[in-house]
CSV table of C-alpha atoms in Angstrom, one decimal:
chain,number,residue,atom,x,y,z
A,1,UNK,CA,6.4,4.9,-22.5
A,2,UNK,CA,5.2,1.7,-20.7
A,3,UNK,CA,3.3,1.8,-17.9
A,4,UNK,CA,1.2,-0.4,-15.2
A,5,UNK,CA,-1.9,-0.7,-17.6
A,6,UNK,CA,-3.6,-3.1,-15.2
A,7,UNK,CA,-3.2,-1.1,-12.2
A,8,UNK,CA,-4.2,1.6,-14.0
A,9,UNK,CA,-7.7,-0.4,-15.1
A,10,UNK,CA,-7.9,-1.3,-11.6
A,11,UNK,CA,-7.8,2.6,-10.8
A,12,UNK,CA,-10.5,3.5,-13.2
A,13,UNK,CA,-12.9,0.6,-11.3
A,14,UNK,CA,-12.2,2.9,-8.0
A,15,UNK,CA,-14.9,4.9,-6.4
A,16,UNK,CA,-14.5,8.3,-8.5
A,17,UNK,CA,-14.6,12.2,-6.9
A,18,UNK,CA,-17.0,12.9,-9.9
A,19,UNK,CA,-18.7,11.1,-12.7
A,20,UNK,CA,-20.6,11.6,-15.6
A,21,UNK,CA,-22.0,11.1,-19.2
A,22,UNK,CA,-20.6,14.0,-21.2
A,23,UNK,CA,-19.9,15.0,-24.5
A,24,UNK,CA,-15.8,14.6,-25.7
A,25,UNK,CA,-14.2,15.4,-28.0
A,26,UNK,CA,-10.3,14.6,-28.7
A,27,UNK,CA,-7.6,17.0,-29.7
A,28,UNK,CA,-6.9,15.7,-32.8
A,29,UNK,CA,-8.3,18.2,-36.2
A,30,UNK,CA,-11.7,16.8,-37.2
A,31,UNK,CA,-12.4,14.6,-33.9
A,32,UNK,CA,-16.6,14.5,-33.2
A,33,UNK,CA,-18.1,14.8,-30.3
A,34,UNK,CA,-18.8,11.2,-28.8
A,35,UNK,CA,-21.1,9.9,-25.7
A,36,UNK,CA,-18.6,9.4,-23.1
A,37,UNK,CA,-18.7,8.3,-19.0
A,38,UNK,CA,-16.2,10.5,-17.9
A,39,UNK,CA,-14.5,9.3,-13.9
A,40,UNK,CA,-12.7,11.5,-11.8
A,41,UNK,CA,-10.4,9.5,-9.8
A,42,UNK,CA,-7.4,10.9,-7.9
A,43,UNK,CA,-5.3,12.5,-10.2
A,44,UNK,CA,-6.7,10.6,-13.2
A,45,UNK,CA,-9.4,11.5,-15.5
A,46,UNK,CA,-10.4,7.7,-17.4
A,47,UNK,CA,-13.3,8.4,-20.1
A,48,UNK,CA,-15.2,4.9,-21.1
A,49,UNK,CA,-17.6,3.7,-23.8
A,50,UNK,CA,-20.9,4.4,-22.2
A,51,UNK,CA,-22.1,0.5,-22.0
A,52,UNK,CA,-18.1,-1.0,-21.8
A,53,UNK,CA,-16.5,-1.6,-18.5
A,54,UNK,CA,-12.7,-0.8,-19.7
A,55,UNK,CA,-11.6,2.7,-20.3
A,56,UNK,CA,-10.9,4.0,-23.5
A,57,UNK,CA,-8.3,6.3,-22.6
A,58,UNK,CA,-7.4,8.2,-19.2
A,59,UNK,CA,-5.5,11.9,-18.3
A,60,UNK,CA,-3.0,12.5,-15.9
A,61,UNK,CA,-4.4,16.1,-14.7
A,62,UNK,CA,-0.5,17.3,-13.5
A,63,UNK,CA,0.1,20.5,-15.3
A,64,UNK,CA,-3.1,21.3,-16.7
A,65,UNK,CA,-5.3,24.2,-17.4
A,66,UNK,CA,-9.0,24.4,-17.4
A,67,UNK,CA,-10.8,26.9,-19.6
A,68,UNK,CA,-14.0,27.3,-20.2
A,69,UNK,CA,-15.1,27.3,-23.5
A,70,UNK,CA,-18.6,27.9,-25.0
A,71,UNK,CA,-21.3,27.8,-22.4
A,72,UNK,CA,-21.7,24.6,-21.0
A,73,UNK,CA,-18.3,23.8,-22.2
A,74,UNK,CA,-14.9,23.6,-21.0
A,75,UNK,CA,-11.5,22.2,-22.7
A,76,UNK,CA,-8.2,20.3,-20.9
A,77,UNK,CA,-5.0,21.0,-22.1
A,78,UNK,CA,-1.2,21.0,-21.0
A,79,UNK,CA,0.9,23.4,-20.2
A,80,UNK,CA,3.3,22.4,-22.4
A,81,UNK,CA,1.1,22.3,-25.6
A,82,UNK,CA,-1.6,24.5,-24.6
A,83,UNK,CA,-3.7,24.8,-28.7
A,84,UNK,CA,-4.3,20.5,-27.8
A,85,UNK,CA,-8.0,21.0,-26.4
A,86,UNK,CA,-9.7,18.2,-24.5
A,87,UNK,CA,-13.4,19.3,-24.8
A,88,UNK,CA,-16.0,18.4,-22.9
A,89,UNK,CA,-19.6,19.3,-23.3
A,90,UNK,CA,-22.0,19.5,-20.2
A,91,UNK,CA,-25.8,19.1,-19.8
A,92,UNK,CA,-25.9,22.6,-17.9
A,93,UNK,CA,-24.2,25.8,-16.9
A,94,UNK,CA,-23.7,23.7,-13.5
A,95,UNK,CA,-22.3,20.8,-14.0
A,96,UNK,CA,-19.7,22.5,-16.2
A,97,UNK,CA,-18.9,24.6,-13.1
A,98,UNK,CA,-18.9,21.8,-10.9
A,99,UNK,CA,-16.4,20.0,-12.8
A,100,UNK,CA,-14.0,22.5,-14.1
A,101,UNK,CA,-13.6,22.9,-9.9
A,102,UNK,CA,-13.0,19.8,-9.8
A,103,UNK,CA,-10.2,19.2,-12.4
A,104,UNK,CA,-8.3,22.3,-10.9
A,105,UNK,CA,-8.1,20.7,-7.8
A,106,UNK,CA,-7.6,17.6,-9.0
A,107,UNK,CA,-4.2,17.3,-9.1
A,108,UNK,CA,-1.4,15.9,-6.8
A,109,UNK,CA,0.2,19.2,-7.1
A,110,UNK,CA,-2.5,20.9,-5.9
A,111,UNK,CA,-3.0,18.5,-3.2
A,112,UNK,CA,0.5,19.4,-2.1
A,113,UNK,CA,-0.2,22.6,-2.1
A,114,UNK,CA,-3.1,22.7,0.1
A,115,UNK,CA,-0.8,20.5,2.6
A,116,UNK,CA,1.2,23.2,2.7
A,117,UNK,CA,-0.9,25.7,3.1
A,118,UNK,CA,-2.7,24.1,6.5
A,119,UNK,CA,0.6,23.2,8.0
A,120,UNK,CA,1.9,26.8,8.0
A,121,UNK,CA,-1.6,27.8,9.0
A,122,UNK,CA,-2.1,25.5,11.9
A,123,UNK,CA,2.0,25.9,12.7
A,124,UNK,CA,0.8,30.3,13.3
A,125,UNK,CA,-2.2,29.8,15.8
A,126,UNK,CA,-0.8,26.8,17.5
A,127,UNK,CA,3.1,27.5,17.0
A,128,UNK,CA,3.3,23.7,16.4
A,129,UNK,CA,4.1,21.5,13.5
A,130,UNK,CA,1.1,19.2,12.5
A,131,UNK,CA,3.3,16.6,10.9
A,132,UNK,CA,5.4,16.2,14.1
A,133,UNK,CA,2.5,13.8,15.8
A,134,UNK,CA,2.4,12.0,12.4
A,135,UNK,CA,6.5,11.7,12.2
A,136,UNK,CA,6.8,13.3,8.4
A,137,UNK,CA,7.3,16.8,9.3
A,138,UNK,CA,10.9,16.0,7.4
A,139,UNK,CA,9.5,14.4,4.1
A,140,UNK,CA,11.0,16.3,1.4
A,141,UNK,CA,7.6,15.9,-0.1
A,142,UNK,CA,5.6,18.0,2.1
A,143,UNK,CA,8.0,20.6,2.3
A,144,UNK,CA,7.5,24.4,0.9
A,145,UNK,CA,11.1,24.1,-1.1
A,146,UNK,CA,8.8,21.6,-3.1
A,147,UNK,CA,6.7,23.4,-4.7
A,148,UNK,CA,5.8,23.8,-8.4
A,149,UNK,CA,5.4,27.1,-9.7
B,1,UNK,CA,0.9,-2.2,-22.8
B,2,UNK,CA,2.0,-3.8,-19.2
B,3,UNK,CA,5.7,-5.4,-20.6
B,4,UNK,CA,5.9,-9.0,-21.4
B,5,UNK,CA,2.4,-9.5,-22.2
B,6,UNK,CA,1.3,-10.2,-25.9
B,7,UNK,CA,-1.3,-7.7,-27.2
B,8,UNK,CA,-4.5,-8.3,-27.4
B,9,UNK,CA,-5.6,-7.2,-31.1
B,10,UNK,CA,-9.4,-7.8,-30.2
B,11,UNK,CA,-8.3,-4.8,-27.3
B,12,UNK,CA,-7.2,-2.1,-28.1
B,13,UNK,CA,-4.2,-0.6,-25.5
B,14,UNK,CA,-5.9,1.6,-23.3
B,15,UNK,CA,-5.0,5.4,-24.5
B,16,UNK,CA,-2.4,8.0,-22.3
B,17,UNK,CA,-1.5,11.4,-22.3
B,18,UNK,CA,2.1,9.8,-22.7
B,19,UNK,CA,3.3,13.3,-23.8
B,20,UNK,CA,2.3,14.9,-21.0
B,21,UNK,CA,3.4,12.4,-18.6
B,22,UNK,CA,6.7,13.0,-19.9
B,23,UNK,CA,6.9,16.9,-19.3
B,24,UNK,CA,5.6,16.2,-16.0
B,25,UNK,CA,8.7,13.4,-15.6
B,26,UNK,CA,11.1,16.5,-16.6
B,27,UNK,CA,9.7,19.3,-15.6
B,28,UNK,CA,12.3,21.3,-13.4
B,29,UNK,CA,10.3,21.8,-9.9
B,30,UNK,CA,11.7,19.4,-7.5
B,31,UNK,CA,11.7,16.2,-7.2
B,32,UNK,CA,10.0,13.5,-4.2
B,33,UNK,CA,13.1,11.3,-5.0
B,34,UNK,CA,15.3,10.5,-7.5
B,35,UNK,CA,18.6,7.9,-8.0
B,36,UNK,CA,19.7,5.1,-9.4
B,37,UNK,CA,17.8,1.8,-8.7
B,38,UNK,CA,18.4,-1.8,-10.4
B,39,UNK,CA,15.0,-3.4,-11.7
B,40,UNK,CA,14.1,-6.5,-12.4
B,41,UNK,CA,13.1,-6.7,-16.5
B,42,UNK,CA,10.1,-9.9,-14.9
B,43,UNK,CA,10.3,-13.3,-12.6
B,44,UNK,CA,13.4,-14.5,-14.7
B,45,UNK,CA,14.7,-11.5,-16.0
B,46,UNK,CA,18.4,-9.8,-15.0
B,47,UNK,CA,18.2,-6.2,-13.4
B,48,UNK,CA,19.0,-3.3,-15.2
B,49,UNK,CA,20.0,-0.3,-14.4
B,50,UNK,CA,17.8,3.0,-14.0
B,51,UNK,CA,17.8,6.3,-13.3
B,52,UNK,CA,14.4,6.2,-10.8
B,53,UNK,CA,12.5,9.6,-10.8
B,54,UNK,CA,9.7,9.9,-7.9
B,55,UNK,CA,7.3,13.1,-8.6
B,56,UNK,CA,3.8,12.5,-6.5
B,57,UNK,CA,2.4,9.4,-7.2
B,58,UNK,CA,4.4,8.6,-10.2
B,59,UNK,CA,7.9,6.2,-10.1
B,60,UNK,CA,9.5,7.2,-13.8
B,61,UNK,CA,12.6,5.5,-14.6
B,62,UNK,CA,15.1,6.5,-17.6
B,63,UNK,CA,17.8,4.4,-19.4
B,64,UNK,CA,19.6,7.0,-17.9
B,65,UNK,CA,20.1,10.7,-15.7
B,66,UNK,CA,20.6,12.9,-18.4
B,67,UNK,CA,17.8,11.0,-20.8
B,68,UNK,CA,14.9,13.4,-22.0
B,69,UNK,CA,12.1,10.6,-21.7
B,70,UNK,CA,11.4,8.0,-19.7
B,71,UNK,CA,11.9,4.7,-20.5
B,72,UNK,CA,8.0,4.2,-18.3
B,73,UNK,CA,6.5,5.2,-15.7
B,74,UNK,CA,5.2,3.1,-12.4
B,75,UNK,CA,1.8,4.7,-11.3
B,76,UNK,CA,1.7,4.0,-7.5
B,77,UNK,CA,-1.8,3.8,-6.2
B,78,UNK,CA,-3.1,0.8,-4.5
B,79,UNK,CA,0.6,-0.7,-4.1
B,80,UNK,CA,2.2,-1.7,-0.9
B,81,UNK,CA,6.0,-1.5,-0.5
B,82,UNK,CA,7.9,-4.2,0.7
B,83,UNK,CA,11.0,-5.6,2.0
B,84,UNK,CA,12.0,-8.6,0.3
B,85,UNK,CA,14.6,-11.8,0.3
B,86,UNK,CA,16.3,-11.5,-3.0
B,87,UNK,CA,19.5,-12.7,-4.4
B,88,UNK,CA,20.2,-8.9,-4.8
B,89,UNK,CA,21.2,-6.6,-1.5
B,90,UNK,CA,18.9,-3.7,-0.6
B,91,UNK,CA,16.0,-5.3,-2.5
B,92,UNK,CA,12.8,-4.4,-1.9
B,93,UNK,CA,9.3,-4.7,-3.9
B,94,UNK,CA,6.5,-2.5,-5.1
B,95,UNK,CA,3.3,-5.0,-5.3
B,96,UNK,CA,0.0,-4.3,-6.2
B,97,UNK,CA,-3.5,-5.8,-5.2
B,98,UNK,CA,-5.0,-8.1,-7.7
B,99,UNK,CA,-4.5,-11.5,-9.6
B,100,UNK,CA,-2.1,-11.2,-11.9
B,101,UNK,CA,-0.9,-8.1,-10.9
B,102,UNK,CA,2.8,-7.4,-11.4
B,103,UNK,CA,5.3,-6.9,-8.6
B,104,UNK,CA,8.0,-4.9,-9.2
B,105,UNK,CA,11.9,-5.9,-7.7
B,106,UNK,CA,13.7,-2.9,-7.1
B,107,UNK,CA,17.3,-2.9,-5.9
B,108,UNK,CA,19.0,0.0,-4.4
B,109,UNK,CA,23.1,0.4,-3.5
B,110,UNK,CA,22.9,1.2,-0.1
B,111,UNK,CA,21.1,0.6,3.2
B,112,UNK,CA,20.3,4.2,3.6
B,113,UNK,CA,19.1,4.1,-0.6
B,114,UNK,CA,16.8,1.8,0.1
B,115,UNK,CA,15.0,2.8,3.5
B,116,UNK,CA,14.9,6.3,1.8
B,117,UNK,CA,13.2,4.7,-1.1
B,118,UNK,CA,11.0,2.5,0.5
B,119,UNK,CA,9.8,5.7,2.8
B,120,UNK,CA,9.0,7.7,-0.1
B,121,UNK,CA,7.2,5.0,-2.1
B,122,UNK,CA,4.9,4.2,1.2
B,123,UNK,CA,3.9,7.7,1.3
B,124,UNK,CA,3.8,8.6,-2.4
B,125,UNK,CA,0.1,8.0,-3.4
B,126,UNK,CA,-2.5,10.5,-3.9
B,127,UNK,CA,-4.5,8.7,-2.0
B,128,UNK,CA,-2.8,8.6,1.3
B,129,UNK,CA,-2.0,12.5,0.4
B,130,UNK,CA,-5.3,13.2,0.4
B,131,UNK,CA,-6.1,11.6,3.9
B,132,UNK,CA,-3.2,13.9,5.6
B,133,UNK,CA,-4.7,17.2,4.0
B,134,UNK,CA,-8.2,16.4,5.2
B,135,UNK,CA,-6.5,15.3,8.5
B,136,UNK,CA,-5.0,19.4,8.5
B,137,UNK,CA,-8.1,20.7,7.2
B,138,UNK,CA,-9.9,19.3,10.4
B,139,UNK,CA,-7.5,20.6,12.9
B,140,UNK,CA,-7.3,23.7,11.4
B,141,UNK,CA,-10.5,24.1,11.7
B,142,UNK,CA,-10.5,22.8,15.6
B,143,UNK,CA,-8.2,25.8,16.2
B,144,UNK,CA,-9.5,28.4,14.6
B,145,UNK,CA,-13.2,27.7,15.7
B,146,UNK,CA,-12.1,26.5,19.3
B,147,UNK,CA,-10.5,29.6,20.0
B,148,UNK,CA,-7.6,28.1,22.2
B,149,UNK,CA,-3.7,27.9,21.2
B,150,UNK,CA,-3.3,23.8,21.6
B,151,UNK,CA,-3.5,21.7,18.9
B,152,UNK,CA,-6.4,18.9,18.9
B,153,UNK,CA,-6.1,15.6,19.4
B,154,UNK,CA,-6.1,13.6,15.9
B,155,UNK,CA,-8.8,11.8,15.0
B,156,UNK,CA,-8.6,8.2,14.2
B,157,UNK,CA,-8.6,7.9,10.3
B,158,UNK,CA,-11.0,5.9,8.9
B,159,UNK,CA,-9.1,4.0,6.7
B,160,UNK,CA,-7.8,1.0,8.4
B,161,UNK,CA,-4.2,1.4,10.0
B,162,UNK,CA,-0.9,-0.4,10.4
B,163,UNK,CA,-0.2,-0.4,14.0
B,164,UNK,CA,3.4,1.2,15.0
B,165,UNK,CA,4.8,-2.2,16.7
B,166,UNK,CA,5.3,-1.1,20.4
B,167,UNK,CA,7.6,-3.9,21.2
B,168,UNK,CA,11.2,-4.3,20.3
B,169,UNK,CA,10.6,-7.0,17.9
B,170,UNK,CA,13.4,-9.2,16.6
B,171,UNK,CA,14.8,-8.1,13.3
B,172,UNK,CA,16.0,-9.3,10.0
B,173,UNK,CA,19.4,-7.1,9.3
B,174,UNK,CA,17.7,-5.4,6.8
B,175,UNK,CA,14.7,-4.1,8.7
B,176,UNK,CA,14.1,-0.7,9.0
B,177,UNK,CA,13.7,1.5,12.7
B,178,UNK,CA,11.1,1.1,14.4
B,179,UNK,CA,9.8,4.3,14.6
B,180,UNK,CA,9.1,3.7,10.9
B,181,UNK,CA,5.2,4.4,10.1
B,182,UNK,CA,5.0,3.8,6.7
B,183,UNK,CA,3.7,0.2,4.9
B,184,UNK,CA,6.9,-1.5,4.8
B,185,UNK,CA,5.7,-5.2,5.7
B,186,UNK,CA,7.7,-8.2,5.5
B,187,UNK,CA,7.8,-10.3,2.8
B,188,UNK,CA,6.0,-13.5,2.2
B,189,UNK,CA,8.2,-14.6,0.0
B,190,UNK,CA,10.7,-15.4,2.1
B,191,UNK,CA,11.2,-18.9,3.6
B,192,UNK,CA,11.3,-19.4,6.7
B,193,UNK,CA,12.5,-22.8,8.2
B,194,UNK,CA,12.0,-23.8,12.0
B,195,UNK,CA,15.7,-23.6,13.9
B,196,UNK,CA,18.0,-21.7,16.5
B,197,UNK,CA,16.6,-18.5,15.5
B,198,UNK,CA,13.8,-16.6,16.6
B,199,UNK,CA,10.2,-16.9,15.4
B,200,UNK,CA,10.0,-13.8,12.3
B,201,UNK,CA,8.2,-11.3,13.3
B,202,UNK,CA,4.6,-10.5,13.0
B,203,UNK,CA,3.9,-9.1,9.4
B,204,UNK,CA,2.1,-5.6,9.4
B,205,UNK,CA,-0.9,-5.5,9.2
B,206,UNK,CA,-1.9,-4.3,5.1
B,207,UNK,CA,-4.3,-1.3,5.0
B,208,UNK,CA,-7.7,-1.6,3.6
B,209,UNK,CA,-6.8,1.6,2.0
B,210,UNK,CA,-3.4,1.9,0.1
B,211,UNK,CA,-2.6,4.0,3.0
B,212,UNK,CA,-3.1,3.9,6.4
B,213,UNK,CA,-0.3,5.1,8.6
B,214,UNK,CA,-1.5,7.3,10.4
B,215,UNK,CA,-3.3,5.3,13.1
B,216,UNK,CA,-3.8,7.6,16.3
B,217,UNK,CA,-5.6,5.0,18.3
B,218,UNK,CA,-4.8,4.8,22.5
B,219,UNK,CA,-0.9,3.6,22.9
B,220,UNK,CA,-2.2,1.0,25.3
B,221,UNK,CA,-4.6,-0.3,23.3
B,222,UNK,CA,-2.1,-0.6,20.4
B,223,UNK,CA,0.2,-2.1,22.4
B,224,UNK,CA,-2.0,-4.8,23.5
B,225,UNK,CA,-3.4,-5.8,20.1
B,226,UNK,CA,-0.1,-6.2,18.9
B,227,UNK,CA,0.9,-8.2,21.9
B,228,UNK,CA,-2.1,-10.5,21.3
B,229,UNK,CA,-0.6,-11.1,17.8
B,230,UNK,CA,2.7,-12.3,18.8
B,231,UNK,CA,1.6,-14.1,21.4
B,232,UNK,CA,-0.7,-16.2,18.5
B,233,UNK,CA,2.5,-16.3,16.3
B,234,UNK,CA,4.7,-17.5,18.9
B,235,UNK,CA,2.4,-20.3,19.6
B,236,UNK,CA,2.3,-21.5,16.1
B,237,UNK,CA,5.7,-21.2,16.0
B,238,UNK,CA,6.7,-23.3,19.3
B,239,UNK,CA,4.0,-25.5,18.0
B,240,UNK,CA,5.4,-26.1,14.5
B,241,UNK,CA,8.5,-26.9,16.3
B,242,UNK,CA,7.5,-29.9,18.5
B,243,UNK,CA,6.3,-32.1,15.6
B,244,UNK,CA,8.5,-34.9,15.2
């Protein structure tokens, strides 16, 4: 599939929601566990060469699930192919907390979501749209007939 | 591999959970927008043909509608959507920040296509997403906390804003309404020669930020910054007029 590589390099120089050094290991059967600077940035989750500026690699994080594994570790995977683990290793019981928060929220649908969620909330106690002042209260986009399951 | 470059062999392509990317392009949930838009293949290139699916902030396009992978994907953050002078009707333009950065010529087959398409693409990033939920998340929590039924006043956003124009400018056919509050801008690329016509209009302001539409600022004070601007471009124009 070919894709905007450079914007995409550009997106991984952004400033990120989370970053850190963590242990990562691929998917693939016999991968090791390498020393990698892991960026959250919008939906996108770039992993780097600790001392190289250019990702390695990147995750869209639509569809995923979260689980933690051993403590202090958690995997990424895909609905769609659920036994192809992303693993990640953390330096404490924290961090791997903080970020496996992180990731689950970290998606566009969950963003979409959550817009949702506060119009409908502010539309009760106020018994007015929010999106009116903005003029998208019509974007098919931010409507509750789009949501995922 | 961004198309028409040669690859690097001292680099190697930068990895992507292409597989996944393509369940997400044909999952069944609904869709932000979808239809058939002509691309351009690069500067020289002929347009071909797609089937254009928008999901979030992700443009997929497939040979064709009933395809089961996508031909690639256009990942829209940091892009601004324009309006642009092209050889094709209903073109418009997805361009990102950057040198060498790639701009990307879409064509739709209507009027009503391609303002639907340029609407969507100006609000389809995660960033500007992201802005309007914490906008919500604010003003819900006005109302709850403040204990009265009317709904806040908005802040002012901190990204930087495109201003709604408050004047009825003059317009290209092609322009969209003016109640329009997404990033369209006008082109630069198109050519504009001193004559009978009216001086273009003033292009919109770009957003620091991909996104910044939402600018809640005073009417009046909007009105008069914009007023300022034309007056400056009106100048130049007049001015560029009277050399012999």
């Amino acid at each position: 599939m070919r894709y905007n590589e450079k914007e995409l390099q550009a997106l991984s120089r952004q400033p990120a929601e989370m970053a850190a050094e963590l242990g990562m290991r691929g998917p693939k059967k016999g991968s090791v566990l390498k020393r990698r600077l892991v960026k959250l940035v919008v939906n996108f989750l770039f992993y780097f060469r600790t001392d190289e500026a250019e990702p390695v690699g990147a995750l869209l994080l639509e569809r995923c699930r979260v689980i933690r594994e051993e403590p202090g570790a958690f995997s990424i995977s895909f609905i769609e192919d659920p036994e192809r683990k992303y693993h990640f290793e953390c330096s404490s019981e924290e961090q791997c907390q903080e970020w496996m928060e992180a990731l689950r929220r970290a998606s566009y649908e969950f963003m979409r979501r959550s817009l949702i969620f506060y119009r409908n909330e502010i539309r009760k106690v106020t018994g007015k749209d929010p999106l009116e002042q903005f003029g998208i209260s019509e974007e098919a986009r931010f409507q509750l007939s789009g949501l995922q399951a | 591999m961004a198309p028409g470059s040669p690859p690097d062999p001292a680099i190697a392509a930068m990895k992507l959970n292409e597989r996944s990317l393509a369940f997400y392009a044909t999952c069944d949930a609904p869709v932000d927008n979808a239809g058939f838009l002509y691309k351009k293949g690069g500067r020289h290139a002929a347009y071909h043909r797609r089937w254009f699916v928008l999901r979030g902030n992700m443009l997929f396009y497939f040979e064709d509608a009933a395809s089961r992978e996508p031909v690639g994907v256009i990942i829209l953050e940091g892009c601004t959507v324009e309006l642009v002078e092209a050889a094709e009707e209903f073109a418009f333009a997805v361009r990102f920040a950057g040198t060498r950065a790639r701009t990307y010529v879409l064509a739709a087959e209507s009027q009503a296509a391609m303002e639907g398409w340029v609407k969507a693409l100006s609000r389809a990033s995660f960033d500007y997403l992201r802005l309007v939920v914490r906008e919500l998340e604010q003003q819900l929590a006005a109302v709850r906390g403040g204990g009265g039924m009317a709904l806040p006043q908005p802040q002012s956003l901190p990204s930087a804003p495109a201003p709604v124009p408050a004047l009825p400018l003059p317009r290209r056919p092609s322009a969209l309404p003016p109640k329009e509050n997404g990033c369209a801008v006008w082109s630069t690329e198109a050519t504009f020669r001193p004559g009978p016509e009216p001086p273009p209009p003033p292009p919109r302001r770009r957003a620091s930020a991909p996104h910044g539409p939402l600018d809640v600022a005073p009417f009046a004070r909007l009105h008069e910054c914009y007023g300022q601007e034309i007056r400056a471009l009106r100048g130049q124009w007049l001015s560029s007029r009277v050399q012999p």
